[in-house]
Coordinates of C-alpha atoms and ligand atoms in Angstrom, one line a residue:
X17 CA 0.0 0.0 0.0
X18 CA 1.5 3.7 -0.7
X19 CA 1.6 5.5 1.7
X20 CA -0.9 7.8 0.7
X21 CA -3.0 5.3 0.5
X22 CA -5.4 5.3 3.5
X23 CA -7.6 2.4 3.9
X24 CA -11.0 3.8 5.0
X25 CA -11.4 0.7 7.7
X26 CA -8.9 -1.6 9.3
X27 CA -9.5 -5.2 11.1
X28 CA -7.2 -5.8 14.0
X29 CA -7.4 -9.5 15.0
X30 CA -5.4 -10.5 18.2
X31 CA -6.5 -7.5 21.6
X32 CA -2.5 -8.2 22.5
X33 CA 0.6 -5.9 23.0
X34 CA 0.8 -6.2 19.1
X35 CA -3.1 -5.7 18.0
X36 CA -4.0 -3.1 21.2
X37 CA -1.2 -0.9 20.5
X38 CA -1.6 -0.8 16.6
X39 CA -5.2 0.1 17.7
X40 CA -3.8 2.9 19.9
X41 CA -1.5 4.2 16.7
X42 CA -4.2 4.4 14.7
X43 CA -6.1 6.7 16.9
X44 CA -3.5 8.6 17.6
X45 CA -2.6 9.5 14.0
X46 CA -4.5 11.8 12.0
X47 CA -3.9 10.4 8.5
X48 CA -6.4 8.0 9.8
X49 CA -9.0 10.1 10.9
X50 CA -11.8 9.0 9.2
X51 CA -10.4 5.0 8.8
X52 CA -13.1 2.9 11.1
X53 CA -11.0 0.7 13.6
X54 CA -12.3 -3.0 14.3
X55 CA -10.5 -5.1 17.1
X56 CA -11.5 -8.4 17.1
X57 CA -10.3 -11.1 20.1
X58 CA -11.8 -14.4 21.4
X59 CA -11.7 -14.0 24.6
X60 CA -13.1 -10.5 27.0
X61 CA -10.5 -8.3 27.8
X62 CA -7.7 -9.1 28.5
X63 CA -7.6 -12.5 27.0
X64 CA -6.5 -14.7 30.3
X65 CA -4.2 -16.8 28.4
X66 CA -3.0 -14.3 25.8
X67 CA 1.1 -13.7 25.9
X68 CA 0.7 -9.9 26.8
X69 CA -1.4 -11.0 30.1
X70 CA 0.3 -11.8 33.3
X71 CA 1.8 -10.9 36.6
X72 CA 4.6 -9.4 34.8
X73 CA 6.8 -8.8 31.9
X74 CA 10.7 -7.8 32.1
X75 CA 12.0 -4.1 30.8
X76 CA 15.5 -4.4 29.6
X77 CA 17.1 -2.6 27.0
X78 CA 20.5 -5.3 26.7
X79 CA 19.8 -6.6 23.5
X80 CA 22.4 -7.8 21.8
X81 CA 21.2 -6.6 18.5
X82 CA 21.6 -3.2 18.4
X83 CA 18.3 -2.1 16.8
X84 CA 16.0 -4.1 19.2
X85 CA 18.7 -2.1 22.2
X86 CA 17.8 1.2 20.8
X87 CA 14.1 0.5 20.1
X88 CA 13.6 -1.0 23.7
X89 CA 15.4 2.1 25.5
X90 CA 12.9 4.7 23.7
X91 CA 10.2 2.2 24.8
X92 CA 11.8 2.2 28.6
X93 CA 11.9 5.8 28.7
X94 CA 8.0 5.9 28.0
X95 CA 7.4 3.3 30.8
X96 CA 9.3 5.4 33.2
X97 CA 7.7 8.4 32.2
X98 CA 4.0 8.8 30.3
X99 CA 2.9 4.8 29.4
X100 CA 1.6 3.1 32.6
X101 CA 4.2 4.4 34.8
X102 CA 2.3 3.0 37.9
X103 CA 2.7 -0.6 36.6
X104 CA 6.5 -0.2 36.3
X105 CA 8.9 -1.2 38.7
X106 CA 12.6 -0.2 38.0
X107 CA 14.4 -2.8 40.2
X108 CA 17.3 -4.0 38.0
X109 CA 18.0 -7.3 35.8
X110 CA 20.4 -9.5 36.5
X111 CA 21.5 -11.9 33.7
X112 CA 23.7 -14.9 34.7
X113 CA 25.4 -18.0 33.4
X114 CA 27.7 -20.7 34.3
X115 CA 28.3 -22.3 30.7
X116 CA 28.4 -21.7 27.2
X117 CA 25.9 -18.9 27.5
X118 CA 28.8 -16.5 29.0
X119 CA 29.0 -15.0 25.4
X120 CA 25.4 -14.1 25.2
X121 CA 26.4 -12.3 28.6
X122 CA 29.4 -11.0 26.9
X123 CA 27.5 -9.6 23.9
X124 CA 24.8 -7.7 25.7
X125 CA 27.1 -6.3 28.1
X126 CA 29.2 -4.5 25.0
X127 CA 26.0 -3.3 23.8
X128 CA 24.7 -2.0 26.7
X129 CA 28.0 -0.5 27.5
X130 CA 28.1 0.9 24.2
X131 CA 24.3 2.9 25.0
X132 CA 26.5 4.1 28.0
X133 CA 27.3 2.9 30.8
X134 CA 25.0 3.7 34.1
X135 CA 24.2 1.7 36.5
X136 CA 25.7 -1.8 35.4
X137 CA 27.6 -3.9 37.9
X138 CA 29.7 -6.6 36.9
X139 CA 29.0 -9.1 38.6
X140 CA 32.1 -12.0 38.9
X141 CA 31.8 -14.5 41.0
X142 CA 28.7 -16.1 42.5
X143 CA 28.9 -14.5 45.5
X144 CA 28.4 -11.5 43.8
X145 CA 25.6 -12.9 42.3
X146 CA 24.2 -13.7 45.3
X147 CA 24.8 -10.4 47.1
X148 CA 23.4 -8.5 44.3
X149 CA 20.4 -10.3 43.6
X150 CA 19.5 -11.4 47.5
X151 CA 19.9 -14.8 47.5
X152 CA 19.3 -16.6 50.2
X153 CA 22.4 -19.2 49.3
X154 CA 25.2 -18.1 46.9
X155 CA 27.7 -21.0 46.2
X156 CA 28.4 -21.7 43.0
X157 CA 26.3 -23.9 41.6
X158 CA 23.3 -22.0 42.6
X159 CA 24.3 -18.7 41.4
X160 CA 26.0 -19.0 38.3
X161 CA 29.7 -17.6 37.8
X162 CA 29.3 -14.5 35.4
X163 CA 26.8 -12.0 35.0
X164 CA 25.6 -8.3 35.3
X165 CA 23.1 -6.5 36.7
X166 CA 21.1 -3.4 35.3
X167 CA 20.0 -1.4 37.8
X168 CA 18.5 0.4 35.6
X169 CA 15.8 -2.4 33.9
X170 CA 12.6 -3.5 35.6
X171 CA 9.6 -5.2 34.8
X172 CA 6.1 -4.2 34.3
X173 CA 2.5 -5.9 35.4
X174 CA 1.7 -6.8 31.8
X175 CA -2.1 -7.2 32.8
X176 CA -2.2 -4.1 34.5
X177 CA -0.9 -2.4 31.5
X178 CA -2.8 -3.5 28.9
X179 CA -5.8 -2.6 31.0
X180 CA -4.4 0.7 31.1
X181 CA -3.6 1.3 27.5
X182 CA -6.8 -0.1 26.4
X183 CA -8.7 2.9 28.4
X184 CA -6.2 5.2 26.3
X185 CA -7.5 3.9 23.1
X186 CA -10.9 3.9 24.5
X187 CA -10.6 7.7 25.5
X188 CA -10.5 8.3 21.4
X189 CA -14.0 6.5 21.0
X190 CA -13.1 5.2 17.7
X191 CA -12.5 1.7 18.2
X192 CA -15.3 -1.2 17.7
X193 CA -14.0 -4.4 20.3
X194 CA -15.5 -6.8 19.0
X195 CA -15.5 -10.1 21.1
X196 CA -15.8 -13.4 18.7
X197 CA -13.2 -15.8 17.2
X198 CA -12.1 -15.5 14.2
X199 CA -12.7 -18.6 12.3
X200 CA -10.7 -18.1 8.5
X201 CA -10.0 -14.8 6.8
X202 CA -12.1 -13.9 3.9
X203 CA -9.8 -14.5 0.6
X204 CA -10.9 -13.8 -2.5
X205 CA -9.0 -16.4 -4.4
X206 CA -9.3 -14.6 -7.8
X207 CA -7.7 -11.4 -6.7
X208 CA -5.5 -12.7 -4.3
X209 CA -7.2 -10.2 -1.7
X210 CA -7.7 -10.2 2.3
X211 CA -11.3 -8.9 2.6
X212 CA -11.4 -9.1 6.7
X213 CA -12.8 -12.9 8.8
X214 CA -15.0 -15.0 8.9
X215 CA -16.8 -15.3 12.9
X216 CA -17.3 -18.6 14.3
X217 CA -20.7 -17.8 13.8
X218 CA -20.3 -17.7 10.1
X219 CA -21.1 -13.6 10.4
X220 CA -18.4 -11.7 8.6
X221 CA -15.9 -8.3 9.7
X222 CA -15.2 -6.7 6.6
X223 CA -12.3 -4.7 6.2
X224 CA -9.7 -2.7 3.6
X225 CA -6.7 -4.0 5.4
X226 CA -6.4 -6.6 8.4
X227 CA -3.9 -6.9 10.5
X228 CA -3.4 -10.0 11.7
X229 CA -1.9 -10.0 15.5
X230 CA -3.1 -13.4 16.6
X231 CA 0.3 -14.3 18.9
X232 CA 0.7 -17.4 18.9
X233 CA -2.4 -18.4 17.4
X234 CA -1.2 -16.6 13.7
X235 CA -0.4 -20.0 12.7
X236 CA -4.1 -21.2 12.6
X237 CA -5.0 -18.8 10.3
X238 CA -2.5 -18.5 7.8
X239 CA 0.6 -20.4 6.7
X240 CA 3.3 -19.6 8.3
X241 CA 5.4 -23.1 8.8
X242 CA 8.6 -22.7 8.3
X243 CA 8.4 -18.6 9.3
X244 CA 6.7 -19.0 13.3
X245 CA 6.3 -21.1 15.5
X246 CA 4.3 -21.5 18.7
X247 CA 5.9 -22.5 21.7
X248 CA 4.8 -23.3 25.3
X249 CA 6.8 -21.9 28.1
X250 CA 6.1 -22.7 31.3
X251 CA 5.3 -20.3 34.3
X252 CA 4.8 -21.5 38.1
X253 CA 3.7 -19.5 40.8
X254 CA 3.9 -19.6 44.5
X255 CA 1.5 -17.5 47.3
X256 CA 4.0 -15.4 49.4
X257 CA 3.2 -13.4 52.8
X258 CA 3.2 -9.1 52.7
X259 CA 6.2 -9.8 54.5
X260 CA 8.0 -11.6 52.3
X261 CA 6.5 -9.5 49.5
X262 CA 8.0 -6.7 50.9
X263 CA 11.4 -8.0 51.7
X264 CA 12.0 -9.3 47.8
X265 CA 10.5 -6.5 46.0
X266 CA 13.5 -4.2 45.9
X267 CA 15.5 -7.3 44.8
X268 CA 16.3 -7.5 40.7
X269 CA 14.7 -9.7 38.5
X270 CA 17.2 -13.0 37.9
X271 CA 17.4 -14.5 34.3
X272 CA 20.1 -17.4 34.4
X273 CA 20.8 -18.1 30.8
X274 CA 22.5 -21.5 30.8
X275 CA 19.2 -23.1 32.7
X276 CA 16.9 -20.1 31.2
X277 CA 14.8 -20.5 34.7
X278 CA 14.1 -16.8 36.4
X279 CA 12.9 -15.0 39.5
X280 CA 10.4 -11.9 39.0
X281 CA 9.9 -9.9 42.3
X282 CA 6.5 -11.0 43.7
X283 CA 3.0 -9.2 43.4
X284 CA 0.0 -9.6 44.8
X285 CA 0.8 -12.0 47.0
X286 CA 2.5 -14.7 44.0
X287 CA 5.8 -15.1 43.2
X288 CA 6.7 -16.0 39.4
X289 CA 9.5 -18.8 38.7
X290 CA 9.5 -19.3 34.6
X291 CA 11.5 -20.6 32.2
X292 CA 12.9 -19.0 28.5
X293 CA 13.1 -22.2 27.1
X294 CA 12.8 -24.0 23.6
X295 CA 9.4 -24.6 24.9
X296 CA 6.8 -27.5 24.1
X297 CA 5.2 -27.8 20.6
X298 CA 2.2 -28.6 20.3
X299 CA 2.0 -30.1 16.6
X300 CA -2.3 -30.1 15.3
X301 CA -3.2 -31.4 12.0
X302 CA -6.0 -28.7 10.9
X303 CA -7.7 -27.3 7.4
X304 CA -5.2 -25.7 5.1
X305 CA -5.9 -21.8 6.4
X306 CA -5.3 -20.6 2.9
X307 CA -6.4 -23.4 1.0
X308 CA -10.0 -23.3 -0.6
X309 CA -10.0 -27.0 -0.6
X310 CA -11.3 -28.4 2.6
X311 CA -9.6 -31.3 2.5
X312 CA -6.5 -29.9 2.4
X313 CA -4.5 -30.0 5.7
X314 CA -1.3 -28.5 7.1
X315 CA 0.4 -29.6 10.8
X316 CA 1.6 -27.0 13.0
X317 CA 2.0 -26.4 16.8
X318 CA -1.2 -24.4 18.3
X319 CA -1.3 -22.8 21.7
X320 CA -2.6 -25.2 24.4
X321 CA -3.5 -23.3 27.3
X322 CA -6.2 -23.5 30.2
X323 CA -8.9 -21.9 28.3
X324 CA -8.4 -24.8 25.9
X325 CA -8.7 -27.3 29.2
X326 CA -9.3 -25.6 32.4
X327 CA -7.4 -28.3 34.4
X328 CA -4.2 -27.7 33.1
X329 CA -1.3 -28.2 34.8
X330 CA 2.3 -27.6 33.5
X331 CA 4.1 -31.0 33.1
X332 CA 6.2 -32.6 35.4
X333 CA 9.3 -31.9 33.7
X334 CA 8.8 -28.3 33.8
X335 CA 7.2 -27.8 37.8
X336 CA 10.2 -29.7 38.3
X337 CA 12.7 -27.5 36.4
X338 CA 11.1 -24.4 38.7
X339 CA 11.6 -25.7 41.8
X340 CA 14.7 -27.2 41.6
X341 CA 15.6 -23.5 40.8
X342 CA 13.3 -22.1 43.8
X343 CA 15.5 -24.2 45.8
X344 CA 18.5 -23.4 44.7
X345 CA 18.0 -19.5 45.4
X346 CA 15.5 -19.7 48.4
X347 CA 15.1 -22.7 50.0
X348 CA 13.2 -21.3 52.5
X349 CA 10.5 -20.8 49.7
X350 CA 11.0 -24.3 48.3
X351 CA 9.8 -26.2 51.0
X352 CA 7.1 -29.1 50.5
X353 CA 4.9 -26.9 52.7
X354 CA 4.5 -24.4 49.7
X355 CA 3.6 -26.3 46.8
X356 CA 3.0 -23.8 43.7
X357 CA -0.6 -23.1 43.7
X358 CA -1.0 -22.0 40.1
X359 CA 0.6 -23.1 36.8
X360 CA 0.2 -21.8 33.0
X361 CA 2.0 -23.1 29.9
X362 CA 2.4 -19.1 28.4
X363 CA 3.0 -19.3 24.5
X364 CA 5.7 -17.6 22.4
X365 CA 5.6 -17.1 18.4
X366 CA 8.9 -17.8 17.8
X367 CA 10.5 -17.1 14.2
X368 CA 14.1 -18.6 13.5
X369 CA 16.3 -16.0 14.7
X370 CA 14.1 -14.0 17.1
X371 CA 13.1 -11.1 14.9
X372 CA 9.5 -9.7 14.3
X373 CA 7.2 -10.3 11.8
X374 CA 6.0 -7.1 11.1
X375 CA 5.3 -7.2 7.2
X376 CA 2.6 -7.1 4.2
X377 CA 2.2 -10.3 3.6
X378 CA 3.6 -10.8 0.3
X379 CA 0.5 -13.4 -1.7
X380 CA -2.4 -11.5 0.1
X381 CA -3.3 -8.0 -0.7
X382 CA -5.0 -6.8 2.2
X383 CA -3.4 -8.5 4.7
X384 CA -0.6 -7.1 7.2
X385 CA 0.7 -9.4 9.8
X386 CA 1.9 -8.0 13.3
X387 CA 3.3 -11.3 15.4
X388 CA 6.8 -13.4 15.9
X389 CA 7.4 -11.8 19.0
X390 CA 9.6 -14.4 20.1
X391 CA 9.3 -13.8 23.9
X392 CA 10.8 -10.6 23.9
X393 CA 7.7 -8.6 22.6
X394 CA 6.1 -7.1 25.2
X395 CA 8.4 -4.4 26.3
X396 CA 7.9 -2.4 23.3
X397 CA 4.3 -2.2 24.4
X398 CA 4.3 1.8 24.5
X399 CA 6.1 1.5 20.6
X400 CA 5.6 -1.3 18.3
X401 CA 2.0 0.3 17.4
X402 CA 3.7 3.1 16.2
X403 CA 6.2 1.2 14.2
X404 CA 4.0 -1.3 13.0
X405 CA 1.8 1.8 11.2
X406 CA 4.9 2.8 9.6
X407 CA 5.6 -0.3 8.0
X408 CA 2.1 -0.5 7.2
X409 CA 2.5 2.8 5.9
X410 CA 5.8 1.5 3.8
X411 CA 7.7 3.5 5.9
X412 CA 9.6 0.3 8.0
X413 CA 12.6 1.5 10.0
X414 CA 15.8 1.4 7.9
X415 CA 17.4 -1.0 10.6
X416 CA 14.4 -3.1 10.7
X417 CA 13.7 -3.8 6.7
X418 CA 15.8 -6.8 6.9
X419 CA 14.4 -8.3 10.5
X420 CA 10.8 -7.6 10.5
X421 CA 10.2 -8.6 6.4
X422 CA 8.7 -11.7 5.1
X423 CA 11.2 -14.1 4.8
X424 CA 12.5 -15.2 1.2
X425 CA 12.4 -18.8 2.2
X426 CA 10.8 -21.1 4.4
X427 CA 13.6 -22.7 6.5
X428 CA 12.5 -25.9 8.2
X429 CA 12.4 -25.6 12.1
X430 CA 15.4 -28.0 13.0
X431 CA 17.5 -25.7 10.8
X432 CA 16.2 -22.6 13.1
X433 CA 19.1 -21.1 14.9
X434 CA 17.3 -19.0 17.7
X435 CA 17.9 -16.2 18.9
X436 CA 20.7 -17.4 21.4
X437 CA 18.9 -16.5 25.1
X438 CA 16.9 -20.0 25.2
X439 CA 18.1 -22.9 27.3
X440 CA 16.8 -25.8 29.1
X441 CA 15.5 -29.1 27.2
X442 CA 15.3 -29.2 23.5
X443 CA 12.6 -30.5 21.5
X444 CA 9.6 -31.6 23.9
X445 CA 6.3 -32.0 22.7
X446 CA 3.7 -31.6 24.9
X447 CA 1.0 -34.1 24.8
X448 CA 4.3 -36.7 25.1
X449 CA 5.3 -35.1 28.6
X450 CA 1.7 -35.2 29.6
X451 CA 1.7 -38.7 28.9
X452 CA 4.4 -39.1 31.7
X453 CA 1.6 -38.6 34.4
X454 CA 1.3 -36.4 37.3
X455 CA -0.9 -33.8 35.7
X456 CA -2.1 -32.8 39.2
X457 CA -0.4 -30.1 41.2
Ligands
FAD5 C1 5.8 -16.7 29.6 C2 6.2 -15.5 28.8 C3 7.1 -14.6 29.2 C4 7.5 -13.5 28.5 N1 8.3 -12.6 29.0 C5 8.6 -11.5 28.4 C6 9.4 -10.5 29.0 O1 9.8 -10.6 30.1 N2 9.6 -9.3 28.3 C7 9.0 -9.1 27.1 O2 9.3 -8.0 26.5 N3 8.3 -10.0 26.5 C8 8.0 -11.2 27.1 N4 7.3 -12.2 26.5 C9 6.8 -12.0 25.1 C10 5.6 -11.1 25.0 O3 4.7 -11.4 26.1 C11 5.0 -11.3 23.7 O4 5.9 -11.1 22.6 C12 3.8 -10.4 23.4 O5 2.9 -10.4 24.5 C13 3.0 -10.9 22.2 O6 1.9 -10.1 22.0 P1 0.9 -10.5 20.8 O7 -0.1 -9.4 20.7 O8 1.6 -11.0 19.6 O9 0.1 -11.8 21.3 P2 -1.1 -12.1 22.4 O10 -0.9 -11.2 23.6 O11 -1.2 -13.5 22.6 O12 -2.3 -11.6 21.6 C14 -3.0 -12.3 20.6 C15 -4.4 -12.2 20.8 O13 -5.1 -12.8 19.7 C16 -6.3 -13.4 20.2 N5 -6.7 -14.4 19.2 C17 -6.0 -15.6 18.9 N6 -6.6 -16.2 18.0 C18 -7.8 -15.6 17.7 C19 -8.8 -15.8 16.8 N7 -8.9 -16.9 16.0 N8 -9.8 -14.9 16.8 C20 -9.8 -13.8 17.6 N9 -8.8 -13.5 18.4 C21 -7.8 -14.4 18.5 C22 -5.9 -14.0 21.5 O14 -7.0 -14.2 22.4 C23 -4.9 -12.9 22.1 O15 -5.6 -12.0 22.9 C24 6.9 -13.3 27.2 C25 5.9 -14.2 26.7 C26 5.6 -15.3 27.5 C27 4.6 -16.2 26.9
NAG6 C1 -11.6 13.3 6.8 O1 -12.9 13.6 6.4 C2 -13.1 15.0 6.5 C3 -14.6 15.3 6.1 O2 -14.8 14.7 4.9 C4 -12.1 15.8 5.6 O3 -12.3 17.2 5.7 C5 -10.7 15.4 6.0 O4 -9.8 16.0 5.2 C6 -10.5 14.0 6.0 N1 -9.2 13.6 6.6 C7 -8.3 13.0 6.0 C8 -7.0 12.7 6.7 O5 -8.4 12.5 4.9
NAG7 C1 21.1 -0.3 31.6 O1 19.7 0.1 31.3 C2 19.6 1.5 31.0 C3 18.2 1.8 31.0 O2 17.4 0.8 30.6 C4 20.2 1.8 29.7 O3 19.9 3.1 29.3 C5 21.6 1.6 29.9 O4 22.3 1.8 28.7 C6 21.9 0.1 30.4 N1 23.1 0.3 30.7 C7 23.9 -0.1 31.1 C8 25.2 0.3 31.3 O5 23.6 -1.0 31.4
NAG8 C1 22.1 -21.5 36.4 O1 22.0 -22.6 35.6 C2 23.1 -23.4 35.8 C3 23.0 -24.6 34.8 O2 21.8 -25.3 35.1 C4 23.2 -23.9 37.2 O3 24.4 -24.7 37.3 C5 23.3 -22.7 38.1 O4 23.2 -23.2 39.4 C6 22.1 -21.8 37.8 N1 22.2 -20.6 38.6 C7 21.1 -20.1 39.2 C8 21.3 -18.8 39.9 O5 20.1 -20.7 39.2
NAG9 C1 -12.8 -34.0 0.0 O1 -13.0 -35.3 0.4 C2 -14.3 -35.8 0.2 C3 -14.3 -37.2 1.0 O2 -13.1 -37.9 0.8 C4 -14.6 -35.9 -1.2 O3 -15.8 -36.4 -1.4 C5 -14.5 -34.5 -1.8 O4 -14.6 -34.6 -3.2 C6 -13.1 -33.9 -1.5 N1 -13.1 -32.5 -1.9 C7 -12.2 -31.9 -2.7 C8 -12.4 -30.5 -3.0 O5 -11.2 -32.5 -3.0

């Protein structure tokens, strides 16, 4: 589309960070004054087992690509100042490793040090580590032997802000929330054209463009094998007393890279202990999305979450995985007295090397899609509306064009090199560590 080229109504599917705040660009921009705004999700607001909602989210700039660095401080700087300042909490990051995943440590340190050096501490030895981040034992196999901490990152109540932003966009009184799933996308197969969705009613949302922000649930409605991938991560939670609360809330989020397990300061009365992982895949045979014949089917890991079975419970493997780690920071919290009360499997959309897919999509006219963010999306909550209008506009950030554009080739997933911050087990499918048993807290 050209950039003078206004479509007079746009279809937002997904009410994440990614759909939400594109919502919130549009009404903010006056080129689009007179475009009618449609946001479509399947669940109320906030979808309870959407990415974007939860406890919290980390704020850190260290990137070690340089564009996401620079992108993620002008998103910080809104957080601490104008976007949702109340749900961010500026306690520091500390990113550790024992292994192999000391260079990942090493790269975001340069690039953080070359944004300018602040508040960083080196941190040495694991008794650093365990000063610096307050825990409760500090030899060296529970703390890791390198590291840094940020002072100057934090994390946000994801919830909490996505409540907030959506009164922002509300406050403009242009945008229609619609709640209903979105079944198929209308294509016209003659003129290779998006025309909006299809309900699960049948009823149809026409639009001139759609933007499809989905998560990890983009894979169900077009092709994208070979481009995303959803993957379960898995988040535990344990109740804590206002004491305790209080005592650990000064203390700096803990991301250990060579397990990928970390500690979020609590709130409201839970602490989080999750993991960056690989994740679980959850591979589902289902109807070709972009195929008008019916019998036509593609295979591709789908979120699986408690809204799909209300009695989920993380697998074994993964509870596990948490509370070893729980243990080896704060026993005290670990003990079989205080079981973790609450479980989710959380889903990424994970492309192969971590960047966005932010992108016309190059068959469909019509259709923009707004997703792959990889785990690390979030953050740029107060920015990535405003950058994904660009790019919708044709105007895609110069250091961007190569990252966020449709990929010239499918690359299959065992050829996917990551984006280097993952750790813990490789290659687990889900329903097969549900079949190992214990699916009871
Ligand atoms: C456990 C976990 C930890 C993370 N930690 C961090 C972090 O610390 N820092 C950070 O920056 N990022 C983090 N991320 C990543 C970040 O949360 C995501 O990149 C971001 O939230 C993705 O937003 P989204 O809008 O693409 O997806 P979502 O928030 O999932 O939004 C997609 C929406 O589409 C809706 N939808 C799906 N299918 C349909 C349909 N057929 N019809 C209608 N609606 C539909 C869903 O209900 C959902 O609300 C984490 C993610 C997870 C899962
Ligand atoms: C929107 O419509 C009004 C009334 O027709 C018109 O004056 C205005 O120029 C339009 N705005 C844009 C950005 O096209
Ligand atoms: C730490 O984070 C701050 C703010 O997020 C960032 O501006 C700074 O460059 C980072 N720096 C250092 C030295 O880490
Ligand atoms: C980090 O993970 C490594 C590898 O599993 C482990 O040896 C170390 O104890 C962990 N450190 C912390 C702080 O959990
Ligand atoms: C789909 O499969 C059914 C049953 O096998 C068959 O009758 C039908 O012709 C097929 N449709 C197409 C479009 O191939």
């Amino acid at each position: 589309m050209a950039s003078s080229d206004i479509p007079s109504s746009v279809l937002i599917i997904g009410s994440g960070a990614f759909g939400l705040s594109t919502a919130w660009a549009l009404c903010k921009n006056p080129q689009f004054e007179n475009t009618s705004i449609t946001v479509v999700d399947r669940n109320t607001f906030p979808s309870s087992d959407g990415s974007s909602v939860d406890s919290s989210r980390i704020i850190r700039p260290d990137y070690a690509a340089a564009p996401y660095a620079r992108l993620a401080t002008i998103a910080q700087n809104r957080w601490r100042t104008d976007f949702a300042p109340e749900h961010y909490h500026e306690v520091g990051l500390a990113v550790t490793a024992s292994g192999p995943e000391q260079k990942y440590v090493g790269d975001s340190l340069a690039n953080v040090q070359n944004i300018g050096v602040d508040r960083v501490e080196v941190l040495n030895s694991a008794e650093e580590i365990g000063r610096a981040c307050g825990l409760e034992q500090n030899h060296d196999e529970a703390c890791g032997r390198t590291g840094y901490v940020n002072w100057s990152s934090g994390w946000a109540d994801a919830a909490g802000a996505l409540v907030w932003l959506r009164k922002e966009v509300e406050k403009y009184n242009r945008v229609n929330f619609v709640v209903a799933s979105v079944k198929k996308l209308l294509f016209d197969f003659e003129k290779d054209t998006v025309s909006g969705a299809t309900l699960a009613d049948g009823s149809e949302l026409c639009a001139d463009l759609t933007v499809l922000a989905a998560g990890a649930w983009s894979t169900s409605l077009i092709d994208l094998r070979g481009i995303c991938k959803s993957t379960g991560q898995v988040l535990c939670y344990t109740p804590i007393s206002a004491e305790e609360e209080a005592a650990m809330a000064k203390l700096p989020t803990i991301l250990n890279l060579s397990n990928a397990l970390f500690r979020i300061p609590p709130s409201k009365g839970m602490l989080k202990i999750a993991r960056h992982g690989h994740g679980y895949i959850n591979p589902t045979t289902i109807p070709h999305p972009e195929s008008q014949n019916p019998n036509e089917t593609i295979t591709v890991s789908l979120p699986y979450t408690h809204v799909t079975d209300p009695n989920l419970v993380v697998p074994l493997e993964g509870r596990k995985a948490c509370r070893e780690f729980l243990q080896s920071i704060h026993p005290s919290l670990a003990t079989p007295s205080r079981p973790f009360t609450m479980t989710r499997i959380c889903w990424y959309t994970d492309t192969r090397d971590g960047d966005f897919l932010i992108t016309h999509h190059p068959k469909w006219k019509g259709l923009f899609v707004a997703t792959g963010g990889s785990g690390h999306g979030f953050k740029f909550l107060p920015v990535i509306g405003d950058a994904i209008l660009e790019c919708v506009q044709g105007r895609t950030p110069e250091e961007f064009k190569e990252r966020w554009r449709w990929p010239e080739q499918r690359v299959s997933e065992e050829q996917w090199v990551g984006d280097g911050s993952r750790g813990g087990p490789v290659g687990m499918v889900l329903s097969e560590e549900f079949a190992k048993g214990d699916t009871k807290l």
